[in-house]
Amino acid sequence: MTADELGGRARASFGVYVHVPFCATRCGYCDFNTYTPDELDAGSSARSWLEGWLEGLRTELGQAAAVLGDAPRAETVFVGGGTPSLLGADGLAAVLQAVRDAFGLAEGAEVSTESNPESTSAEFFAGIRDAGYTRVSLGMQSAAAHVLRVLDRQHTPGRAVTAAREARAAGFEHVNLDLIYGTPGERPEDLRASLEAVLAAEVDHVSAYALTVEDGTALARRVRRGELAPPDEDTLAEDYELIDDVLEGAGLGWYEVSNWAAGADARCRHNLGYWHDGDWWGAGPGAHSHVGGVRWWNVKHPARYGALLGAGQLPVQDGERLTEEDRGTERVMLRLRTSEGLPTDELGDAGRRAASEAAAGGLLDPAAFDGGRAVLTRRGRLLADGVVCRLLA
């Protein structure tokens, strides 16, 4: 993307995503754009890669500010990965300072970082809280040791809960724990124990994702060889219902198909920007961006990313300009996943007829539909992709 293509586009609100493409080890199910030390140049240390990435990040954010020109201050910042906590508190403070230098932060901005429980400590959380972070998301996945082994997760079962408590003690009001359900060998009692551990941590946000077997991962190879059974759709549905029952019963209400929060203030505002057609600049190798109906994504490898920035170029791999039809389709796909749903007047005649049928069939809330909104019921959440297809047919 060039300055001419992006400059001057309308932006009512704005977020920044920062991608940290480094992990100490690779989890067997993960197909994210991340690199372990063994996958990078053996002649360079992990520290030199991190320092080079941070230098590139500062350069890219500076270029972003120049391209966007009149962009508002960042209302949300989300540092993801990879494993951002490998940067340590000082490194994450430097990331946030780079965002401040480029765009500034709006008053009351939400500033989140993902963290691996094993690379955190009480001192780490105190350091990033002092730096200005307001929200932490911890990858728990499960409280069952045998489930973590199947996922190739390195942390011990109890560490995520301890880390969440350390974050709260450091002054974080908003702490999320991530769960993965449907792992081969996970029993209902394992999932229930994980949920009980989440509640014991007293976090105000939980994300729960069904395990997917992504091509090219170690997990996919094990499934293909018959070492592990693929996730079972009926089991995944039962797991989701258990998760929803337990979390709703504890006062954590769903606000997106895979996310529950203890009230509106606990919802992840950055992710709401994605689901509500917001604008954001994604910085770092492989990061995706969207501004004013233009979407683009960066080159993936850190070496190529740094080389392009060193040559004075934006590190863009490719992009596209969305048509109004494209944007309308995405609004249906994304907003229908949220508890707010979408206004039925954004659907065409065929879509409204399909929505009426879905409401009669128990997939959309009838009362919300009568009020002019398409909102998924729990059964509808289990079949969300199919409902979207009906409304867009």
CSV table of C-alpha atoms in Angstrom, one decimal:
chain,number,residue,atom,x,y,z
A,1,MET,CA,0.0,0.0,0.0
A,2,THR,CA,1.2,3.5,-0.8
A,3,ALA,CA,0.6,6.8,0.8
A,4,ASP,CA,-1.6,7.8,-2.2
A,5,GLU,CA,-3.8,4.8,-1.8
A,6,LEU,CA,-4.3,5.2,2.0
A,7,GLY,CA,-3.8,8.9,2.8
A,8,GLY,CA,-6.9,11.0,3.5
A,9,ARG,CA,-9.3,8.1,4.1
A,10,ALA,CA,-12.0,8.7,6.7
A,11,ARG,CA,-11.3,7.2,10.1
A,12,ALA,CA,-13.7,7.5,13.0
A,13,SER,CA,-11.7,5.3,15.4
A,14,PHE,CA,-8.3,3.7,15.2
A,15,GLY,CA,-6.4,0.8,16.7
A,16,VAL,CA,-2.9,-0.6,16.4
A,17,TYR,CA,-2.0,-4.3,16.3
A,18,VAL,CA,1.7,-5.3,16.9
A,19,HIS,CA,2.8,-8.8,15.9
A,20,VAL,CA,5.7,-10.3,17.8
A,21,PRO,CA,6.8,-13.3,15.6
A,22,PHE,CA,8.9,-15.2,18.1
A,23,CYS,CA,8.3,-18.2,20.3
A,24,ALA,CA,10.6,-20.3,22.5
A,25,THR,CA,9.0,-23.5,21.1
A,26,ARG,CA,6.3,-24.2,18.6
A,27,CYS,CA,3.0,-25.7,19.8
A,28,GLY,CA,1.9,-28.7,17.7
A,29,TYR,CA,-1.5,-27.1,16.7
A,30,CYS,CA,-0.2,-23.6,15.8
A,31,ASP,CA,0.0,-22.3,12.3
A,32,PHE,CA,0.6,-18.6,13.2
A,33,ASN,CA,3.4,-16.6,11.7
A,34,THR,CA,5.9,-17.4,14.4
A,35,TYR,CA,9.6,-18.5,14.5
A,36,THR,CA,11.6,-20.4,17.1
A,37,PRO,CA,15.4,-19.8,17.5
A,38,ASP,CA,16.0,-23.0,15.6
A,39,GLU,CA,14.0,-21.7,12.7
A,40,LEU,CA,15.9,-18.4,12.4
A,41,ASP,CA,19.5,-17.8,11.2
A,42,ALA,CA,21.7,-20.0,13.5
A,43,GLY,CA,24.4,-17.3,13.2
A,44,SER,CA,22.3,-14.7,15.0
A,45,SER,CA,21.2,-14.8,18.6
A,46,ALA,CA,17.6,-14.6,19.7
A,47,ARG,CA,18.4,-11.2,21.3
A,48,SER,CA,19.7,-9.8,18.0
A,49,TRP,CA,16.5,-10.9,16.2
A,50,LEU,CA,14.4,-9.2,18.9
A,51,GLU,CA,16.4,-6.1,18.7
A,52,GLY,CA,16.2,-6.0,14.9
A,53,TRP,CA,12.5,-6.6,15.0
A,54,LEU,CA,12.0,-3.7,17.5
A,55,GLU,CA,14.1,-1.4,15.3
A,56,GLY,CA,11.9,-2.4,12.3
A,57,LEU,CA,8.8,-1.9,14.3
A,58,ARG,CA,9.7,1.7,15.2
A,59,THR,CA,10.5,2.4,11.5
A,60,GLU,CA,7.2,0.9,10.3
A,61,LEU,CA,5.1,2.8,12.9
A,62,GLY,CA,6.8,6.0,11.9
A,63,GLN,CA,6.1,5.3,8.2
A,64,ALA,CA,2.5,4.5,9.2
A,65,ALA,CA,2.0,7.8,10.9
A,66,ALA,CA,3.4,9.6,7.8
A,67,VAL,CA,1.1,7.7,5.4
A,68,LEU,CA,-2.1,8.1,7.5
A,69,GLY,CA,-1.3,11.8,8.3
A,70,ASP,CA,-4.4,12.8,10.2
A,71,ALA,CA,-5.0,9.5,12.0
A,72,PRO,CA,-6.6,9.9,15.4
A,73,ARG,CA,-4.8,8.8,18.5
A,74,ALA,CA,-4.8,5.0,19.0
A,75,GLU,CA,-7.9,4.0,21.0
A,76,THR,CA,-6.7,0.4,21.4
A,77,VAL,CA,-3.3,-1.3,21.1
A,78,PHE,CA,-3.0,-5.1,21.0
A,79,VAL,CA,0.4,-6.8,21.1
A,80,GLY,CA,0.0,-10.4,19.9
A,81,GLY,CA,2.1,-13.2,18.6
A,82,GLY,CA,3.9,-15.4,18.9
A,83,THR,CA,4.9,-14.8,22.5
A,84,PRO,CA,5.1,-11.1,23.4
A,85,SER,CA,6.1,-11.9,27.0
A,86,LEU,CA,9.5,-13.1,25.6
A,87,LEU,CA,10.3,-9.4,25.2
A,88,GLY,CA,10.1,-8.9,29.0
A,89,ALA,CA,8.6,-5.9,30.7
A,90,ASP,CA,11.3,-3.5,29.3
A,91,GLY,CA,10.7,-4.8,25.7
A,92,LEU,CA,7.0,-4.4,25.9
A,93,ALA,CA,7.4,-0.9,27.4
A,94,ALA,CA,9.5,-0.1,24.4
A,95,VAL,CA,6.8,-1.4,22.0
A,96,LEU,CA,4.2,0.8,23.7
A,97,GLN,CA,6.5,3.8,23.6
A,98,ALA,CA,6.9,3.3,19.8
A,99,VAL,CA,3.2,3.4,19.4
A,100,ARG,CA,3.0,6.5,21.5
A,101,ASP,CA,5.7,8.2,19.5
A,102,ALA,CA,4.0,7.4,16.2
A,103,PHE,CA,0.3,8.0,17.0
A,104,GLY,CA,-0.2,8.9,20.6
A,105,LEU,CA,-2.8,7.2,22.8
A,106,ALA,CA,-6.3,8.4,23.3
A,107,GLU,CA,-7.5,9.1,26.8
A,108,GLY,CA,-8.6,5.9,28.4
A,109,ALA,CA,-7.0,3.8,25.6
A,110,GLU,CA,-7.1,0.0,26.1
A,111,VAL,CA,-3.6,-1.5,25.8
A,112,SER,CA,-3.5,-5.3,25.7
A,113,THR,CA,-0.7,-7.9,25.5
A,114,GLU,CA,-0.8,-11.6,25.1
A,115,SER,CA,1.5,-13.6,27.4
A,116,ASN,CA,2.7,-17.2,27.9
A,117,PRO,CA,2.3,-18.0,31.5
A,118,GLU,CA,5.8,-19.6,31.7
A,119,SER,CA,7.5,-16.3,30.6
A,120,THR,CA,5.8,-14.1,33.1
A,121,SER,CA,6.2,-13.3,36.8
A,122,ALA,CA,4.9,-10.9,39.4
A,123,GLU,CA,7.7,-8.5,38.5
A,124,PHE,CA,6.8,-8.8,34.8
A,125,PHE,CA,3.2,-7.8,35.4
A,126,ALA,CA,4.2,-4.9,37.6
A,127,GLY,CA,6.6,-3.7,35.0
A,128,ILE,CA,4.1,-3.7,32.1
A,129,ARG,CA,1.4,-2.2,34.3
A,130,ASP,CA,3.7,0.7,35.1
A,131,ALA,CA,4.5,1.0,31.4
A,132,GLY,CA,0.8,1.6,30.6
A,133,TYR,CA,-0.7,-1.7,29.7
A,134,THR,CA,-4.3,-2.1,30.9
A,135,ARG,CA,-5.2,-5.7,29.9
A,136,VAL,CA,-3.5,-9.1,29.8
A,137,SER,CA,-4.4,-12.2,27.9
A,138,LEU,CA,-2.9,-15.5,29.1
A,139,GLY,CA,-2.7,-18.7,27.1
A,140,MET,CA,-4.0,-21.3,29.5
A,141,GLN,CA,-5.6,-23.8,27.0
A,142,SER,CA,-6.3,-26.4,29.7
A,143,ALA,CA,-5.7,-27.4,33.3
A,144,ALA,CA,-5.2,-31.1,32.4
A,145,ALA,CA,-1.5,-32.1,32.0
A,146,HIS,CA,-2.3,-34.8,29.4
A,147,VAL,CA,-4.2,-32.3,27.2
A,148,LEU,CA,-1.3,-29.8,27.4
A,149,ARG,CA,1.0,-32.5,26.3
A,150,VAL,CA,-1.1,-33.3,23.2
A,151,LEU,CA,-1.0,-29.5,22.3
A,152,ASP,CA,2.7,-29.4,23.0
A,153,ARG,CA,2.2,-26.6,25.5
A,154,GLN,CA,5.2,-26.0,27.8
A,155,HIS,CA,3.6,-24.5,30.9
A,156,THR,CA,2.5,-26.6,33.9
A,157,PRO,CA,-1.2,-26.9,34.5
A,158,GLY,CA,-1.5,-24.5,37.4
A,159,ARG,CA,0.8,-21.8,36.1
A,160,ALA,CA,-1.8,-19.9,34.1
A,161,VAL,CA,-4.1,-19.4,37.2
A,162,THR,CA,-1.1,-18.3,39.3
A,163,ALA,CA,-0.1,-15.8,36.5
A,164,ALA,CA,-3.6,-14.5,36.3
A,165,ARG,CA,-3.6,-13.8,40.1
A,166,GLU,CA,-0.2,-12.1,39.8
A,167,ALA,CA,-1.5,-9.9,37.1
A,168,ARG,CA,-4.5,-8.9,39.2
A,169,ALA,CA,-2.2,-8.3,42.1
A,170,ALA,CA,-0.2,-6.0,39.9
A,171,GLY,CA,-3.2,-3.8,39.3
A,172,PHE,CA,-4.7,-5.3,36.1
A,173,GLU,CA,-8.5,-5.1,36.3
A,174,HIS,CA,-8.9,-6.8,32.9
A,175,VAL,CA,-7.3,-10.3,32.6
A,176,ASN,CA,-8.3,-12.9,30.1
A,177,LEU,CA,-7.6,-16.6,30.0
A,178,ASP,CA,-7.7,-18.5,26.7
A,179,LEU,CA,-9.0,-22.1,26.6
A,180,ILE,CA,-8.9,-24.6,23.8
A,181,TYR,CA,-11.5,-27.4,23.8
A,182,GLY,CA,-11.9,-30.6,21.7
A,183,THR,CA,-8.3,-31.8,22.0
A,184,PRO,CA,-8.0,-35.5,21.4
A,185,GLY,CA,-8.2,-37.3,24.7
A,186,GLU,CA,-9.9,-34.4,26.6
A,187,ARG,CA,-12.7,-35.8,28.7
A,188,PRO,CA,-15.7,-33.8,30.0
A,189,GLU,CA,-14.3,-33.9,33.5
A,190,ASP,CA,-11.0,-32.4,32.1
A,191,LEU,CA,-12.9,-29.5,30.6
A,192,ARG,CA,-15.0,-28.9,33.7
A,193,ALA,CA,-11.8,-28.9,35.8
A,194,SER,CA,-10.3,-26.3,33.4
A,195,LEU,CA,-13.4,-24.1,33.8
A,196,GLU,CA,-13.3,-24.4,37.6
A,197,ALA,CA,-9.7,-23.3,37.5
A,198,VAL,CA,-10.6,-20.3,35.3
A,199,LEU,CA,-13.3,-19.3,37.8
A,200,ALA,CA,-10.9,-19.7,40.7
A,201,ALA,CA,-8.6,-17.3,39.0
A,202,GLU,CA,-11.4,-14.6,39.2
A,203,VAL,CA,-10.6,-13.2,35.7
A,204,ASP,CA,-13.2,-11.0,34.0
A,205,HIS,CA,-12.8,-12.4,30.5
A,206,VAL,CA,-12.6,-15.9,29.0
A,207,SER,CA,-11.9,-16.9,25.4
A,208,ALA,CA,-12.7,-20.5,24.4
A,209,TYR,CA,-11.8,-21.8,20.9
A,210,ALA,CA,-12.6,-25.2,19.4
A,211,LEU,CA,-9.4,-27.0,18.3
A,212,THR,CA,-8.9,-26.9,14.6
A,213,VAL,CA,-6.4,-29.1,12.8
A,214,GLU,CA,-4.5,-26.8,10.5
A,215,ASP,CA,-2.6,-28.1,7.5
A,216,GLY,CA,1.2,-28.2,7.9
A,217,THR,CA,1.2,-28.4,11.7
A,218,ALA,CA,2.6,-31.2,13.8
A,219,LEU,CA,-0.9,-31.9,15.0
A,220,ALA,CA,-2.2,-32.4,11.5
A,221,ARG,CA,0.6,-34.9,10.7
A,222,ARG,CA,-0.2,-36.9,13.9
A,223,VAL,CA,-3.9,-37.0,12.9
A,224,ARG,CA,-3.0,-38.0,9.3
A,225,ARG,CA,-0.8,-40.9,10.6
A,226,GLY,CA,-3.7,-42.1,12.8
A,227,GLU,CA,-1.9,-41.3,16.1
A,228,LEU,CA,-4.7,-38.9,17.2
A,229,ALA,CA,-8.4,-38.8,16.3
A,230,PRO,CA,-9.6,-35.5,14.7
A,231,PRO,CA,-11.9,-33.4,16.8
A,232,ASP,CA,-15.5,-34.7,16.8
A,233,GLU,CA,-18.2,-32.2,15.9
A,234,ASP,CA,-20.8,-33.6,18.3
A,235,THR,CA,-18.2,-33.5,21.2
A,236,LEU,CA,-17.3,-29.9,20.3
A,237,ALA,CA,-20.9,-28.9,20.4
A,238,GLU,CA,-21.3,-30.5,23.9
A,239,ASP,CA,-18.1,-28.9,25.1
A,240,TYR,CA,-19.3,-25.5,23.9
A,241,GLU,CA,-22.6,-25.9,25.8
A,242,LEU,CA,-20.8,-26.8,28.9
A,243,ILE,CA,-18.5,-23.8,28.6
A,244,ASP,CA,-21.5,-21.5,28.1
A,245,ASP,CA,-23.4,-23.0,31.0
A,246,VAL,CA,-20.5,-22.7,33.4
A,247,LEU,CA,-19.4,-19.2,32.4
A,248,GLU,CA,-22.9,-17.7,32.2
A,249,GLY,CA,-23.7,-19.2,35.6
A,250,ALA,CA,-20.7,-17.4,37.0
A,251,GLY,CA,-21.7,-14.0,35.6
A,252,LEU,CA,-19.6,-14.1,32.4
A,253,GLY,CA,-21.9,-13.4,29.5
A,254,TRP,CA,-21.1,-14.1,25.9
A,255,TYR,CA,-20.6,-11.1,23.7
A,256,GLU,CA,-19.0,-12.9,20.7
A,257,VAL,CA,-19.3,-16.6,19.8
A,258,SER,CA,-15.9,-17.5,21.4
A,259,ASN,CA,-15.7,-14.8,24.1
A,260,TRP,CA,-17.3,-14.2,27.5
A,261,ALA,CA,-16.9,-11.1,29.8
A,262,ALA,CA,-18.1,-9.9,33.2
A,263,GLY,CA,-19.8,-6.8,31.8
A,264,ALA,CA,-19.3,-4.3,29.0
A,265,ASP,CA,-16.2,-2.8,30.5
A,266,ALA,CA,-14.5,-6.2,30.5
A,267,ARG,CA,-15.0,-6.8,26.7
A,268,CYS,CA,-11.9,-6.5,24.5
A,269,ARG,CA,-12.4,-3.2,22.8
A,270,HIS,CA,-9.6,-4.0,20.3
A,271,ASN,CA,-11.3,-7.1,19.0
A,272,LEU,CA,-14.7,-5.4,18.9
A,273,GLY,CA,-13.0,-3.0,16.4
A,274,TYR,CA,-12.4,-6.0,14.1
A,275,TRP,CA,-16.0,-7.3,14.5
A,276,HIS,CA,-17.4,-3.8,14.0
A,277,ASP,CA,-15.6,-2.9,10.8
A,278,GLY,CA,-13.0,-0.6,12.5
A,279,ASP,CA,-9.7,0.7,11.2
A,280,TRP,CA,-6.3,-0.5,12.5
A,281,TRP,CA,-2.7,-0.6,11.4
A,282,GLY,CA,-1.1,-4.0,11.9
A,283,ALA,CA,2.7,-3.7,12.4
A,284,GLY,CA,5.2,-6.5,12.3
A,285,PRO,CA,5.9,-9.5,10.1
A,286,GLY,CA,2.7,-11.0,8.7
A,287,ALA,CA,0.5,-8.4,10.4
A,288,HIS,CA,-2.8,-7.5,8.6
A,289,SER,CA,-4.2,-4.0,8.5
A,290,HIS,CA,-7.5,-2.3,7.4
A,291,VAL,CA,-8.1,1.4,6.9
A,292,GLY,CA,-11.2,2.9,5.1
A,293,GLY,CA,-12.0,-0.2,3.1
A,294,VAL,CA,-8.4,-1.0,2.1
A,295,ARG,CA,-6.9,-4.2,3.5
A,296,TRP,CA,-3.2,-5.2,3.3
A,297,TRP,CA,-0.8,-7.6,4.9
A,298,ASN,CA,2.9,-7.6,5.6
A,299,VAL,CA,5.6,-10.0,4.4
A,300,LYS,CA,6.0,-12.8,6.9
A,301,HIS,CA,9.6,-13.5,7.5
A,302,PRO,CA,11.4,-11.1,9.9
A,303,ALA,CA,14.5,-10.9,7.7
A,304,ARG,CA,12.5,-9.8,4.7
A,305,TYR,CA,10.5,-7.4,6.9
A,306,GLY,CA,13.6,-5.8,8.1
A,307,ALA,CA,15.2,-5.6,4.7
A,308,LEU,CA,12.3,-3.8,3.1
A,309,LEU,CA,12.1,-1.3,6.0
A,310,GLY,CA,15.9,-0.8,5.7
A,311,ALA,CA,15.3,0.1,2.1
A,312,GLY,CA,12.8,2.8,3.0
A,313,GLN,CA,9.8,0.7,1.9
A,314,LEU,CA,6.6,-0.3,3.7
A,315,PRO,CA,6.9,-4.1,4.3
A,316,VAL,CA,3.7,-4.9,2.4
A,317,GLN,CA,3.2,-8.3,0.8
A,318,ASP,CA,-0.1,-7.6,-0.9
A,319,GLY,CA,-3.5,-5.9,-0.4
A,320,GLU,CA,-7.0,-5.3,-1.8
A,321,ARG,CA,-9.6,-2.6,-2.0
A,322,LEU,CA,-12.9,-3.9,-0.7
A,323,THR,CA,-16.0,-3.1,-2.7
A,324,GLU,CA,-19.2,-2.0,-0.9
A,325,GLU,CA,-20.5,-5.5,-1.5
A,326,ASP,CA,-17.4,-7.0,0.1
A,327,ARG,CA,-17.8,-4.8,3.1
A,328,GLY,CA,-21.5,-5.6,3.4
A,329,THR,CA,-20.8,-9.3,3.3
A,330,GLU,CA,-18.1,-8.9,6.0
A,331,ARG,CA,-20.5,-6.9,8.2
A,332,VAL,CA,-22.9,-9.8,8.2
A,333,MET,CA,-20.2,-12.4,8.8
A,334,LEU,CA,-18.6,-10.5,11.7
A,335,ARG,CA,-21.5,-8.7,13.4
A,336,LEU,CA,-23.6,-11.8,13.5
A,337,ARG,CA,-21.0,-13.4,15.7
A,338,THR,CA,-21.6,-10.8,18.4
A,339,SER,CA,-24.4,-10.6,21.0
A,340,GLU,CA,-25.5,-7.3,19.5
A,341,GLY,CA,-26.1,-9.0,16.2
A,342,LEU,CA,-26.8,-6.8,13.2
A,343,PRO,CA,-29.8,-4.8,12.0
A,344,THR,CA,-32.0,-6.8,9.7
A,345,ASP,CA,-32.3,-3.7,7.4
A,346,GLU,CA,-28.7,-4.3,6.4
A,347,LEU,CA,-29.9,-7.6,4.7
A,348,GLY,CA,-31.4,-7.8,1.3
A,349,ASP,CA,-35.0,-9.1,0.8
A,350,ALA,CA,-33.7,-12.7,0.5
A,351,GLY,CA,-31.6,-12.3,3.6
A,352,ARG,CA,-34.5,-11.0,5.6
A,353,ARG,CA,-36.6,-13.9,4.5
A,354,ALA,CA,-33.8,-16.3,5.5
A,355,ALA,CA,-33.5,-14.5,8.9
A,356,SER,CA,-37.2,-14.9,9.5
A,357,GLU,CA,-36.9,-18.6,8.8
A,358,ALA,CA,-33.8,-18.8,11.0
A,359,ALA,CA,-35.8,-17.1,13.8
A,360,ALA,CA,-38.7,-19.5,13.4
A,361,GLY,CA,-36.2,-22.4,13.5
A,362,GLY,CA,-34.5,-21.4,16.7
A,363,LEU,CA,-31.3,-20.1,15.2
A,364,LEU,CA,-32.0,-16.4,15.7
A,365,ASP,CA,-33.6,-14.8,18.8
A,366,PRO,CA,-37.3,-14.2,17.9
A,367,ALA,CA,-37.7,-11.2,20.2
A,368,ALA,CA,-34.6,-9.6,18.8
A,369,PHE,CA,-35.8,-10.3,15.2
A,370,ASP,CA,-39.1,-8.7,15.9
A,371,GLY,CA,-37.1,-5.7,17.1
A,372,GLY,CA,-35.2,-5.5,13.9
A,373,ARG,CA,-32.0,-7.3,14.8
A,374,ALA,CA,-30.5,-10.7,13.9
A,375,VAL,CA,-29.0,-12.2,17.1
A,376,LEU,CA,-27.9,-15.8,17.4
A,377,THR,CA,-29.4,-18.1,19.9
A,378,ARG,CA,-27.0,-20.6,21.5
A,379,ARG,CA,-28.0,-23.2,19.0
A,380,GLY,CA,-27.4,-20.6,16.3
A,381,ARG,CA,-23.9,-20.0,17.7
A,382,LEU,CA,-23.1,-23.6,17.3
A,383,LEU,CA,-24.2,-23.3,13.6
A,384,ALA,CA,-23.0,-19.7,13.1
A,385,ASP,CA,-21.2,-20.3,9.7
A,386,GLY,CA,-24.3,-22.0,8.3
A,387,VAL,CA,-26.6,-19.1,9.5
A,388,VAL,CA,-24.3,-16.6,7.8
A,389,CYS,CA,-24.4,-18.6,4.6
A,390,ARG,CA,-28.2,-18.5,4.7
A,391,LEU,CA,-28.4,-14.8,5.3
A,392,LEU,CA,-26.0,-14.1,2.4
A,393,ALA,CA,-27.5,-16.6,-0.1
